[in-house]
Amino acid sequence: MVERLFINGVTADGSKLDIAVAEGRIVAMGPDLPAVPGADVVDLHGWVVVPGFVDGHIHLDKSFVGDRWYPHVMANSLRERLAIEKEALAQAKPMAKRAEALLEQAATFGTVAMRSHVDVDATTGLTNLHTIMQVREQWRDRMHIELVAFPQAGVMSCPGTVQVLENAAREGVDVIGGIDPTTLDGDADGQLDAVFGIADRYGVKIDIHLHEPGMQGVEQLHRIAARTRAGGLNGRVAVSHAYSLGDVTADVLDGIATALADADIAIMTNAPGDRAFPPIMRLREAGVRVFSGNDNIQDAWWPYGTGDMLQRAMLLGYRSGFYTDEALQTALHLVCAAGAQVLGLSSYGLAVGNEATFVAINAPNAAAAVAGAPAARRVIRRGRG
């Protein structure tokens, strides 16, 4: 029996859309659905309806959202940045409070799922991870959170971290991370042996931060693709940032794109403001899955961000030169269905039988929503909201 009927919404292309909901799931969709006696009717006033946003890369343990303003401190190296971050976080409010504040903000904007990287190393062990695991449990009914054990200080260059990553996998982390196997760790084979070995033993996914530039970064991507294929991990590996894909010539890009597509490795980009980044359309045309996330939000790495994935879609489109409605809808796909696929979300999206979780935005279609990132929106979770 239909319990709620959402009327006067529009689809991505601006066509009229009504949605009927029963027991938190979509039971009918289309223009001008018939009235249902006793159903609660919700008028969407011509707003465009899109799936809930998926933040494919966020750091819940780092943000200062919910705390005071921390002026940004410049750094000359990654190691220096890590030291600055450590000092700032030592003065910050408890991690759980800051993480909850960021989750609340992101949820208000319409994010319904996320992949959060959480720092682990031989010094802190799993302390941060345990904290964010507790926060995840408290948010289980409002946000799907996939957790990555992220060895930001290095794997091989930070003795003891391999064991910490193994412990994280034993305790049920969803994803094992890595970072710059050559430029930070100085031992690409050692790091990849460790990360892929843990993934194989515990059945977890992989997400490697890769900032290495140019051909060095491309060579690293080839190594990761080869190991993915050899280990039968196709579809379970992501590389975050992969800046090198924005550095190289078209023929080099075509070669690595083929390797990434063959291994079904997904590429996460947040279109950073100070760096070349992966060419989204060319990668998609080659069959590479591309998704997006906010990455750092008001933390020691940069002062920007709100947690709004619609704003992130706008930035992706702006930096990529997306002007047509079709291209702008691609930007929306990166912050919705593309991330949902990487996280392995079931019952996601606007389809009969799926969970009735979506966002209505004050825009005439999806392209206009991305281009303007309107603040006015209504978030519906399991048919309520």
GROMACS .gro file of C-alpha atoms in nm:
model
  385
    1MET     CA    1   0.000   0.000   0.000
    2VAL     CA    2   0.140   0.342  -0.100
    3GLU     CA    3   0.216   0.549   0.208
    4ARG     CA    4   0.365   0.863   0.049
    5LEU     CA    5   0.328   1.011  -0.296
    6PHE     CA    6   0.583   1.269  -0.408
    7ILE     CA    7   0.436   1.479  -0.688
    8ASN     CA    8   0.557   1.756  -0.921
    9GLY     CA    9   0.921   1.655  -0.923
   10VAL     CA   10   1.126   1.644  -1.242
   11THR     CA   11   1.385   1.402  -1.378
   12ALA     CA   12   1.744   1.486  -1.474
   13ASP     CA   13   1.629   1.608  -1.816
   14GLY     CA   14   1.338   1.810  -1.675
   15SER     CA   15   1.055   1.565  -1.747
   16LYS     CA   16   0.775   1.543  -1.495
   17LEU     CA   17   0.821   1.286  -1.219
   18ASP     CA   18   0.605   1.147  -0.940
   19ILE     CA   19   0.733   0.887  -0.694
   20ALA     CA   20   0.520   0.648  -0.487
   21VAL     CA   21   0.671   0.504  -0.169
   22ALA     CA   22   0.572   0.214   0.055
   23GLU     CA   23   0.771   0.082   0.352
   24GLY     CA   24   1.061   0.308   0.262
   25ARG     CA   25   1.095   0.184  -0.096
   26ILE     CA   26   0.999   0.316  -0.438
   27VAL     CA   27   0.699   0.122  -0.568
   28ALA     CA   28   0.613   0.335  -0.871
   29MET     CA   29   0.765   0.620  -1.072
   30GLY     CA   30   0.647   0.825  -1.365
   31PRO     CA   31   0.458   1.133  -1.475
   32ASP     CA   32   0.113   1.191  -1.326
   33LEU     CA   33   0.086   0.887  -1.100
   34PRO     CA   34  -0.274   0.831  -0.988
   35ALA     CA   35  -0.384   0.964  -0.651
   36VAL     CA   36  -0.384   0.710  -0.369
   37PRO     CA   37  -0.650   0.742  -0.097
   38GLY     CA   38  -0.491   0.783   0.243
   39ALA     CA   39  -0.140   0.845   0.110
   40ASP     CA   40   0.058   1.140   0.238
   41VAL     CA   41   0.113   1.373  -0.061
   42VAL     CA   42   0.435   1.575  -0.082
   43ASP     CA   43   0.460   1.849  -0.346
   44LEU     CA   44   0.816   1.890  -0.482
   45HIS     CA   45   0.723   2.215  -0.663
   46GLY     CA   46   0.901   2.132  -0.988
   47TRP     CA   47   1.239   2.061  -0.826
   48VAL     CA   48   1.476   1.812  -0.990
   49VAL     CA   49   1.509   1.476  -0.814
   50VAL     CA   50   1.852   1.308  -0.801
   51PRO     CA   51   1.990   1.009  -0.608
   52GLY     CA   52   2.155   1.076  -0.273
   53PHE     CA   53   2.515   1.197  -0.301
   54VAL     CA   54   2.809   0.963  -0.243
   55ASP     CA   55   3.134   1.113  -0.113
   56GLY     CA   56   3.393   0.868  -0.240
   57HIS     CA   57   3.688   1.021  -0.055
   58ILE     CA   58   3.669   1.208   0.275
   59HIS     CA   59   3.876   1.224   0.596
   60LEU     CA   60   3.640   1.227   0.893
   61ASP     CA   61   3.930   1.212   1.139
   62LYS     CA   62   4.101   1.532   1.019
   63SER     CA   63   3.839   1.804   0.973
   64PHE     CA   64   3.802   2.105   1.203
   65VAL     CA   65   3.431   2.140   1.120
   66GLY     CA   66   3.258   2.182   1.455
   67ASP     CA   67   3.572   2.335   1.606
   68ARG     CA   68   3.723   2.681   1.593
   69TRP     CA   69   3.883   2.827   1.279
   70TYR     CA   70   4.244   2.718   1.229
   71PRO     CA   71   4.444   2.954   1.001
   72HIS     CA   72   4.630   2.758   0.735
   73VAL     CA   73   5.003   2.702   0.790
   74MET     CA   74   5.219   2.660   0.479
   75ALA     CA   75   5.456   2.363   0.445
   76ASN     CA   76   5.750   2.283   0.216
   77SER     CA   77   5.718   1.904   0.214
   78LEU     CA   78   5.479   1.621   0.292
   79ARG     CA   79   5.666   1.533   0.610
   80GLU     CA   80   5.645   1.895   0.724
   81ARG     CA   81   5.272   1.896   0.651
   82LEU     CA   82   5.228   1.584   0.863
   83ALA     CA   83   5.404   1.751   1.154
   84ILE     CA   84   5.184   2.062   1.123
   85GLU     CA   85   4.873   1.846   1.114
   86LYS     CA   86   4.979   1.648   1.420
   87GLU     CA   87   5.031   1.966   1.621
   88ALA     CA   88   4.697   2.116   1.512
   89LEU     CA   89   4.498   1.800   1.587
   90ALA     CA   90   4.653   1.782   1.934
   91GLN     CA   91   4.483   2.117   2.009
   92ALA     CA   92   4.152   2.034   1.844
   93LYS     CA   93   3.825   1.918   1.992
   94PRO     CA   94   3.782   1.540   2.032
   95MET     CA   95   3.785   1.357   1.701
   96ALA     CA   96   3.440   1.206   1.749
   97LYS     CA   97   3.280   1.549   1.800
   98ARG     CA   98   3.444   1.689   1.488
   99ALA     CA   99   3.356   1.384   1.280
  100GLU     CA  100   2.993   1.402   1.392
  101ALA     CA  101   2.976   1.772   1.306
  102LEU     CA  102   3.107   1.704   0.956
  103LEU     CA  103   2.868   1.413   0.910
  104GLU     CA  104   2.575   1.631   1.014
  105GLN     CA  105   2.677   1.898   0.766
  106ALA     CA  106   2.728   1.651   0.481
  107ALA     CA  107   2.397   1.477   0.554
  108THR     CA  108   2.213   1.809   0.543
  109PHE     CA  109   2.350   1.869   0.192
  110GLY     CA  110   2.222   1.528   0.080
  111THR     CA  111   2.516   1.290   0.119
  112VAL     CA  112   2.390   0.941   0.204
  113ALA     CA  113   2.712   0.738   0.176
  114MET     CA  114   3.085   0.796   0.194
  115ARG     CA  115   3.427   0.633   0.195
  116SER     CA  116   3.636   0.778   0.477
  117HIS     CA  117   4.012   0.735   0.495
  118VAL     CA  118   4.135   0.719   0.855
  119ASP     CA  119   4.500   0.759   0.954
  120VAL     CA  120   4.673   0.453   1.099
  121ASP     CA  121   5.043   0.408   1.169
  122ALA     CA  122   5.286   0.248   1.411
  123THR     CA  123   5.259   0.545   1.650
  124THR     CA  124   4.881   0.589   1.674
  125GLY     CA  125   4.795   0.229   1.598
  126LEU     CA  126   4.422   0.187   1.545
  127THR     CA  127   4.314   0.461   1.788
  128ASN     CA  128   4.172   0.690   1.520
  129LEU     CA  129   4.010   0.401   1.340
  130HIS     CA  130   3.838   0.280   1.656
  131THR     CA  131   3.701   0.629   1.718
  132ILE     CA  132   3.558   0.661   1.367
  133MET     CA  133   3.420   0.307   1.388
  134GLN     CA  134   3.222   0.413   1.695
  135VAL     CA  135   3.096   0.722   1.513
  136ARG     CA  136   2.998   0.505   1.218
  137GLU     CA  137   2.792   0.283   1.444
  138GLN     CA  138   2.606   0.585   1.583
  139TRP     CA  139   2.533   0.705   1.229
  140ARG     CA  140   2.439   0.367   1.085
  141ASP     CA  141   2.075   0.466   1.025
  142ARG     CA  142   2.162   0.791   0.848
  143MET     CA  143   2.487   0.733   0.658
  144HIS     CA  144   2.655   0.437   0.494
  145ILE     CA  145   3.024   0.475   0.584
  146GLU     CA  146   3.299   0.262   0.433
  147LEU     CA  147   3.631   0.290   0.618
  148VAL     CA  148   3.984   0.286   0.476
  149ALA     CA  149   4.288   0.215   0.693
  150PHE     CA  150   4.509   0.491   0.553
  151PRO     CA  151   4.888   0.473   0.620
  152GLN     CA  152   4.952   0.841   0.559
  153ALA     CA  153   5.301   0.837   0.715
  154GLY     CA  154   5.406   0.558   0.481
  155VAL     CA  155   5.399   0.179   0.486
  156MET     CA  156   5.760   0.066   0.451
  157SER     CA  157   5.914   0.394   0.569
  158CYS     CA  158   5.716   0.381   0.895
  159PRO     CA  159   5.826   0.055   1.062
  160GLY     CA  160   5.543  -0.139   1.218
  161THR     CA  161   5.273   0.001   0.991
  162VAL     CA  162   5.233  -0.320   0.790
  163GLN     CA  163   5.126  -0.499   1.108
  164VAL     CA  164   4.889  -0.215   1.195
  165LEU     CA  165   4.726  -0.247   0.851
  166GLU     CA  166   4.693  -0.622   0.904
  167ASN     CA  167   4.534  -0.561   1.243
  168ALA     CA  168   4.290  -0.316   1.084
  169ALA     CA  169   4.188  -0.581   0.832
  170ARG     CA  170   4.138  -0.832   1.112
  171GLU     CA  171   3.911  -0.586   1.294
  172GLY     CA  172   3.685  -0.547   0.995
  173VAL     CA  173   3.803  -0.238   0.807
  174ASP     CA  174   3.652  -0.231   0.457
  175VAL     CA  175   3.950  -0.104   0.257
  176ILE     CA  176   4.330  -0.106   0.290
  177GLY     CA  177   4.504   0.212   0.178
  178GLY     CA  178   4.846   0.301   0.048
  179ILE     CA  179   5.032   0.619  -0.044
  180ASP     CA  180   5.298   0.718  -0.297
  181PRO     CA  181   5.490   0.389  -0.298
  182THR     CA  182   5.805   0.543  -0.445
  183THR     CA  183   5.824   0.913  -0.358
  184LEU     CA  184   5.711   0.877   0.005
  185ASP     CA  185   5.795   0.517   0.087
  186GLY     CA  186   6.098   0.464  -0.136
  187ASP     CA  187   5.996   0.100  -0.185
  188ALA     CA  188   5.717   0.052  -0.436
  189ASP     CA  189   5.743  -0.326  -0.450
  190GLY     CA  190   5.751  -0.354  -0.072
  191GLN     CA  191   5.444  -0.135  -0.022
  192LEU     CA  192   5.242  -0.301  -0.297
  193ASP     CA  193   5.342  -0.648  -0.171
  194ALA     CA  194   5.210  -0.554   0.173
  195VAL     CA  195   4.887  -0.385   0.060
  196PHE     CA  196   4.789  -0.643  -0.201
  197GLY     CA  197   4.889  -0.926   0.032
  198ILE     CA  198   4.656  -0.802   0.306
  199ALA     CA  199   4.375  -0.750   0.056
  200ASP     CA  200   4.417  -1.107  -0.066
  201ARG     CA  201   4.428  -1.259   0.283
  202TYR     CA  202   4.131  -1.071   0.427
  203GLY     CA  203   3.913  -1.006   0.125
  204VAL     CA  204   3.920  -0.627   0.163
  205LYS     CA  205   3.932  -0.366  -0.109
  206ILE     CA  206   4.224  -0.132  -0.189
  207ASP     CA  207   4.239   0.247  -0.230
  208ILE     CA  208   4.585   0.399  -0.285
  209HIS     CA  209   4.660   0.772  -0.263
  210LEU     CA  210   4.883   0.849  -0.561
  211HIS     CA  211   5.025   1.200  -0.594
  212GLU     CA  212   5.336   1.097  -0.790
  213PRO     CA  213   5.371   1.311  -1.105
  214GLY     CA  214   5.419   1.248  -1.474
  215MET     CA  215   5.569   0.925  -1.603
  216GLN     CA  216   5.665   0.816  -1.252
  217GLY     CA  217   5.300   0.818  -1.155
  218VAL     CA  218   5.199   0.642  -1.477
  219GLU     CA  219   5.455   0.368  -1.415
  220GLN     CA  220   5.311   0.326  -1.065
  221LEU     CA  221   4.963   0.292  -1.212
  222HIS     CA  222   5.089   0.019  -1.446
  223ARG     CA  223   5.235  -0.166  -1.146
  224ILE     CA  224   4.904  -0.138  -0.960
  225ALA     CA  225   4.708  -0.253  -1.266
  226ALA     CA  226   4.936  -0.554  -1.318
  227ARG     CA  227   4.902  -0.661  -0.953
  228THR     CA  228   4.527  -0.614  -0.966
  229ARG     CA  229   4.493  -0.842  -1.264
  230ALA     CA  230   4.736  -1.099  -1.124
  231GLY     CA  231   4.551  -1.113  -0.792
  232GLY     CA  232   4.204  -1.131  -0.946
  233LEU     CA  233   4.110  -0.806  -0.772
  234ASN     CA  234   3.944  -0.647  -1.075
  235GLY     CA  235   3.672  -0.408  -0.959
  236ARG     CA  236   3.807  -0.393  -0.602
  237VAL     CA  237   4.091  -0.144  -0.643
  238ALA     CA  238   4.076   0.236  -0.660
  239VAL     CA  239   4.348   0.496  -0.698
  240SER     CA  240   4.280   0.834  -0.544
  241HIS     CA  241   4.403   1.153  -0.712
  242ALA     CA  242   4.629   0.996  -0.979
  243TYR     CA  243   4.752   1.344  -1.073
  244SER     CA  244   4.991   1.197  -1.327
  245LEU     CA  245   4.701   1.123  -1.560
  246GLY     CA  246   4.668   1.497  -1.611
  247ASP     CA  247   5.040   1.543  -1.679
  248VAL     CA  248   5.107   1.315  -1.974
  249THR     CA  249   5.062   1.318  -2.349
  250ALA     CA  250   4.758   1.174  -2.522
  251ASP     CA  251   4.933   0.856  -2.637
  252VAL     CA  252   5.066   0.782  -2.288
  253LEU     CA  253   4.723   0.850  -2.143
  254ASP     CA  254   4.560   0.612  -2.390
  255GLY     CA  255   4.801   0.335  -2.292
  256ILE     CA  256   4.750   0.364  -1.917
  257ALA     CA  257   4.374   0.414  -1.958
  258THR     CA  258   4.357   0.080  -2.138
  259ALA     CA  259   4.549  -0.088  -1.856
  260LEU     CA  260   4.325   0.067  -1.591
  261ALA     CA  261   4.010  -0.034  -1.777
  262ASP     CA  262   4.135  -0.390  -1.825
  263ALA     CA  263   4.197  -0.420  -1.450
  264ASP     CA  264   3.870  -0.236  -1.371
  265ILE     CA  265   4.055   0.009  -1.145
  266ALA     CA  266   3.849   0.312  -1.045
  267ILE     CA  267   4.001   0.661  -1.032
  268MET     CA  268   3.892   0.915  -0.770
  269THR     CA  269   3.938   1.283  -0.845
  270ASN     CA  270   3.821   1.590  -0.656
  271ALA     CA  271   3.952   1.831  -0.924
  272PRO     CA  272   4.199   2.005  -0.688
  273GLY     CA  273   4.248   2.374  -0.743
  274ASP     CA  274   4.628   2.385  -0.771
  275ARG     CA  275   4.707   2.077  -0.980
  276ALA     CA  276   4.647   1.904  -1.310
  277PHE     CA  277   4.409   1.613  -1.256
  278PRO     CA  278   4.275   1.313  -1.447
  279PRO     CA  279   4.088   1.400  -1.769
  280ILE     CA  280   3.745   1.267  -1.678
  281MET     CA  281   3.586   1.235  -2.021
  282ARG     CA  282   3.886   1.069  -2.188
  283LEU     CA  283   3.912   0.814  -1.910
  284ARG     CA  284   3.540   0.736  -1.923
  285GLU     CA  285   3.555   0.698  -2.299
  286ALA     CA  286   3.832   0.440  -2.248
  287GLY     CA  287   3.611   0.246  -2.005
  288VAL     CA  288   3.771   0.366  -1.681
  289ARG     CA  289   3.537   0.422  -1.387
  290VAL     CA  290   3.583   0.772  -1.241
  291PHE     CA  291   3.423   0.887  -0.916
  292SER     CA  292   3.465   1.180  -0.681
  293GLY     CA  293   3.485   1.295  -0.322
  294ASN     CA  294   3.552   1.611  -0.125
  295ASP     CA  295   3.884   1.488   0.019
  296ASN     CA  296   4.004   1.727   0.293
  297ILE     CA  297   3.747   1.964   0.441
  298GLN     CA  298   3.866   2.260   0.652
  299ASP     CA  299   4.166   2.084   0.803
  300ALA     CA  300   4.543   2.119   0.822
  301TRP     CA  301   4.576   2.040   0.451
  302TRP     CA  302   4.358   2.319   0.320
  303PRO     CA  303   4.095   2.560   0.456
  304TYR     CA  304   3.829   2.499   0.191
  305GLY     CA  305   3.518   2.283   0.180
  306THR     CA  306   3.173   2.234   0.327
  307GLY     CA  307   3.100   1.869   0.257
  308ASP     CA  308   2.852   1.954  -0.022
  309MET     CA  309   2.892   1.703  -0.305
  310LEU     CA  310   2.672   1.907  -0.539
  311GLN     CA  311   2.924   2.188  -0.502
  312ARG     CA  312   3.196   1.933  -0.575
  313ALA     CA  313   3.014   1.834  -0.894
  314MET     CA  314   3.008   2.201  -0.995
  315LEU     CA  315   3.384   2.228  -0.934
  316LEU     CA  316   3.448   1.912  -1.136
  317GLY     CA  317   3.251   2.056  -1.424
  318TYR     CA  318   3.408   2.401  -1.393
  319ARG     CA  319   3.765   2.274  -1.396
  320SER     CA  320   3.692   2.020  -1.671
  321GLY     CA  321   3.526   2.269  -1.903
  322PHE     CA  322   3.187   2.093  -1.892
  323TYR     CA  323   2.932   2.324  -2.056
  324THR     CA  324   2.669   2.108  -2.224
  325ASP     CA  325   2.379   1.955  -2.032
  326GLU     CA  326   2.518   1.610  -2.107
  327ALA     CA  327   2.861   1.696  -1.966
  328LEU     CA  328   2.711   1.857  -1.656
  329GLN     CA  329   2.509   1.541  -1.596
  330THR     CA  330   2.837   1.348  -1.614
  331ALA     CA  331   2.967   1.559  -1.327
  332LEU     CA  332   2.655   1.466  -1.130
  333HIS     CA  333   2.711   1.098  -1.207
  334LEU     CA  334   3.058   1.120  -1.048
  335VAL     CA  335   2.910   1.229  -0.714
  336CYS     CA  336   2.618   0.986  -0.721
  337ALA     CA  337   2.606   0.652  -0.905
  338ALA     CA  338   2.979   0.626  -0.981
  339GLY     CA  339   3.070   0.642  -0.614
  340ALA     CA  340   2.783   0.409  -0.522
  341GLN     CA  341   2.924   0.150  -0.759
  342VAL     CA  342   3.274   0.173  -0.607
  343LEU     CA  343   3.131   0.137  -0.256
  344GLY     CA  344   2.916  -0.154  -0.371
  345LEU     CA  345   2.589   0.001  -0.255
  346SER     CA  346   2.281  -0.210  -0.310
  347SER     CA  347   1.929  -0.071  -0.355
  348TYR     CA  348   2.075   0.266  -0.458
  349GLY     CA  349   1.930   0.501  -0.716
  350LEU     CA  350   1.600   0.611  -0.861
  351ALA     CA  351   1.439   0.284  -0.963
  352VAL     CA  352   1.134   0.086  -0.858
  353GLY     CA  353   1.225  -0.150  -0.576
  354ASN     CA  354   1.513   0.060  -0.449
  355GLU     CA  355   1.524   0.246  -0.122
  356ALA     CA  356   1.334   0.576  -0.146
  357THR     CA  357   1.638   0.789  -0.069
  358PHE     CA  358   1.694   1.092  -0.290
  359VAL     CA  359   1.748   1.467  -0.300
  360ALA     CA  360   1.511   1.724  -0.448
  361ILE     CA  361   1.694   2.039  -0.559
  362ASN     CA  362   1.552   2.378  -0.652
  363ALA     CA  363   1.653   2.358  -1.018
  364PRO     CA  364   1.465   2.278  -1.342
  365ASN     CA  365   1.696   1.988  -1.434
  366ALA     CA  366   2.022   1.815  -1.334
  367ALA     CA  367   2.245   2.033  -1.551
  368ALA     CA  368   2.114   2.350  -1.385
  369ALA     CA  369   2.157   2.191  -1.043
  370VAL     CA  370   2.527   2.119  -1.111
  371ALA     CA  371   2.596   2.457  -1.270
  372GLY     CA  372   2.438   2.653  -0.985
  373ALA     CA  373   2.466   2.417  -0.685
  374PRO     CA  374   2.150   2.565  -0.526
  375ALA     CA  375   2.136   2.565  -0.149
  376ALA     CA  376   1.759   2.498  -0.148
  377ARG     CA  377   1.706   2.124  -0.142
  378ARG     CA  378   1.507   1.856   0.037
  379VAL     CA  379   1.669   1.531   0.149
  380ILE     CA  380   1.446   1.223   0.160
  381ARG     CA  381   1.570   0.911   0.338
  382ARG     CA  382   1.366   0.593   0.307
  383GLY     CA  383   1.066   0.800   0.205
  384ARG     CA  384   1.088   1.045   0.495
  385GLY     CA  385   1.227   1.394   0.523
   0.00000   0.00000   0.00000
